[in-house]
Structures are given as C-alpha cells and as structure tokens.
JSON list of C-alpha atoms in Angstrom, two decimals:
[
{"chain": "A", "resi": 1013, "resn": "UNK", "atom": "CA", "xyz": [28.39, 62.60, 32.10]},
{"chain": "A", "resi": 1014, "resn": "UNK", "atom": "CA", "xyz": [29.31, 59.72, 29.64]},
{"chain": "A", "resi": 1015, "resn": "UNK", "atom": "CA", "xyz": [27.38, 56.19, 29.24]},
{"chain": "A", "resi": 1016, "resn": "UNK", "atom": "CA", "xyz": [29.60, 53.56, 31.17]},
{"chain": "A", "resi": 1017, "resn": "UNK", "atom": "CA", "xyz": [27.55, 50.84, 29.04]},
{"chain": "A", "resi": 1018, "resn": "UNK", "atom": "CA", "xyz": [25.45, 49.51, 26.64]},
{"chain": "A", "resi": 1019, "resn": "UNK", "atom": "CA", "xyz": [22.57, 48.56, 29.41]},
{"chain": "A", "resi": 1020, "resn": "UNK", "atom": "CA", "xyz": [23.04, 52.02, 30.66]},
{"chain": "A", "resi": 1021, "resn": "UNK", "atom": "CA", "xyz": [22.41, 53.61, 27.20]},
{"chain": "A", "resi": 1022, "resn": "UNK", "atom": "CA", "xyz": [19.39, 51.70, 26.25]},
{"chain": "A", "resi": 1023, "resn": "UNK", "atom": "CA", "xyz": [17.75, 52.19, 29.46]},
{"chain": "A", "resi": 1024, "resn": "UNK", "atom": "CA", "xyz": [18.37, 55.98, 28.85]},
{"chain": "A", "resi": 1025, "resn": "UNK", "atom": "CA", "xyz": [16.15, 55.90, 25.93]},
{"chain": "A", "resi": 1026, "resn": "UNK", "atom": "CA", "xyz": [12.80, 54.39, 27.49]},
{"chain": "A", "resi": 1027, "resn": "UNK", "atom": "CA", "xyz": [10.39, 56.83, 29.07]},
{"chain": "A", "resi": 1028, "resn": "UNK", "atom": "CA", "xyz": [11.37, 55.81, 32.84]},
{"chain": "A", "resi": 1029, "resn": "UNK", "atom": "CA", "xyz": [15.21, 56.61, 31.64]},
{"chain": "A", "resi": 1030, "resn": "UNK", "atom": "CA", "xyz": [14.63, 59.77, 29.84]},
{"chain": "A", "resi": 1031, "resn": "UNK", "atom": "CA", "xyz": [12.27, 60.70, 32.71]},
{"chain": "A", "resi": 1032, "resn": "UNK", "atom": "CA", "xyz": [15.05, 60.51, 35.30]},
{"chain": "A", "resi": 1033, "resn": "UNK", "atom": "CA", "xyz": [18.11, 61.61, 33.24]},
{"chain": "A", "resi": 1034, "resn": "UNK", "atom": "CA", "xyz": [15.51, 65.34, 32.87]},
{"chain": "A", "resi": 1035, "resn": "UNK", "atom": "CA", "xyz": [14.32, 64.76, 29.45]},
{"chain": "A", "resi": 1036, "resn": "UNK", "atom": "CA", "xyz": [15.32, 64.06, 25.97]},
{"chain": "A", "resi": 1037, "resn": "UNK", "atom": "CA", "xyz": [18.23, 67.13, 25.83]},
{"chain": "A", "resi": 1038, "resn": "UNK", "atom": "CA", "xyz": [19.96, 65.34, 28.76]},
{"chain": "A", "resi": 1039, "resn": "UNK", "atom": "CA", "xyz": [19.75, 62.16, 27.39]},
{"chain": "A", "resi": 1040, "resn": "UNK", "atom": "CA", "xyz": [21.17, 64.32, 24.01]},
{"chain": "A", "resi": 1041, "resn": "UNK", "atom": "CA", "xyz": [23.66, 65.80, 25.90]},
{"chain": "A", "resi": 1042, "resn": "UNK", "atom": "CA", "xyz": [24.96, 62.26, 27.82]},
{"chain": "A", "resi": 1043, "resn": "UNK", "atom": "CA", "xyz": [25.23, 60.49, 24.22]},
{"chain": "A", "resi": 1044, "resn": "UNK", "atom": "CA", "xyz": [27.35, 63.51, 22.92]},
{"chain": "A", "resi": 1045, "resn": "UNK", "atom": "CA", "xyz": [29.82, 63.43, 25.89]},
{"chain": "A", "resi": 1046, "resn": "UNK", "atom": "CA", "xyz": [30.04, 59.64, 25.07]},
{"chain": "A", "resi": 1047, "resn": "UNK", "atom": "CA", "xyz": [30.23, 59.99, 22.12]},
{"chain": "A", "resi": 1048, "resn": "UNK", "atom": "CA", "xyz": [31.92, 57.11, 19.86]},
{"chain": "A", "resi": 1049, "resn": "UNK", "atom": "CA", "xyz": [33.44, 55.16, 22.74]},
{"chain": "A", "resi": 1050, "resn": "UNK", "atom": "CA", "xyz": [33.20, 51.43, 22.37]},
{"chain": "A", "resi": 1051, "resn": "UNK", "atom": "CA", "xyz": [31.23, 50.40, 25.44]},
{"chain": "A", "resi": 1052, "resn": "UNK", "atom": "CA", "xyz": [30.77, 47.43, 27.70]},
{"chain": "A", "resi": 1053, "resn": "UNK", "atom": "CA", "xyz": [27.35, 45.03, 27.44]},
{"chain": "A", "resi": 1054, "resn": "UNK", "atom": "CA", "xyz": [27.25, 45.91, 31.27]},
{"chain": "A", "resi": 1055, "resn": "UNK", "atom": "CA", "xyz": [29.38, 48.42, 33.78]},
{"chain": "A", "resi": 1056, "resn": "UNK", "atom": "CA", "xyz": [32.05, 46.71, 35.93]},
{"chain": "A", "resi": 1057, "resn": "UNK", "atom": "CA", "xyz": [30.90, 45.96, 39.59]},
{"chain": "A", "resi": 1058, "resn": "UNK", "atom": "CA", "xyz": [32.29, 48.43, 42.30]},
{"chain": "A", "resi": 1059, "resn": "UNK", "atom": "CA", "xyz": [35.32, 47.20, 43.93]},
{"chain": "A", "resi": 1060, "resn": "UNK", "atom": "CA", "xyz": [34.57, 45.96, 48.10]},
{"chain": "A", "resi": 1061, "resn": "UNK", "atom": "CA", "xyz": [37.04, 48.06, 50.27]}
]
C-alpha cells in the first residue's frame, strides 16, 4: 500500500511507525509501491456523506 503523504511517510520511519506497519521490510515494501510520487505535506480529509 502506497504513502498518501509526507506526514504519513515520516511517521513510518520512527520506532512506533515501523512497529505498527510489521517492521522495517514493510515499511521497505510501502516506500517501493510509492515509489517516486510527489506527495502531499498532509492526506486530504475524508469526505462527510
């Protein structure tokens, strides 16, 4: 599963991120299926139905 932001990315990379992601190959593995995608500073709010 792709980043869907920056925030979302950097948090992936401290211990309580990598920790809940299942370690540093998931982590691995969500950076490559982001790969070079230019990314928002913060994910867009979910839409109110």
């Amino acid at each position: 599963m792709p980043f869907k932001s920056q925030a979302q990315r950097k948090w992936a990379y401290t211990k309580e991120g990598t920790k809940a992601l299942g370690g540093k190959q998931a982590v691995k593995e969500w950076e490559q299926a982001t790969g070079s995608k230019k990314l928002p500073k913060y994910a867009p709010k979910p839409k109110k139905k």
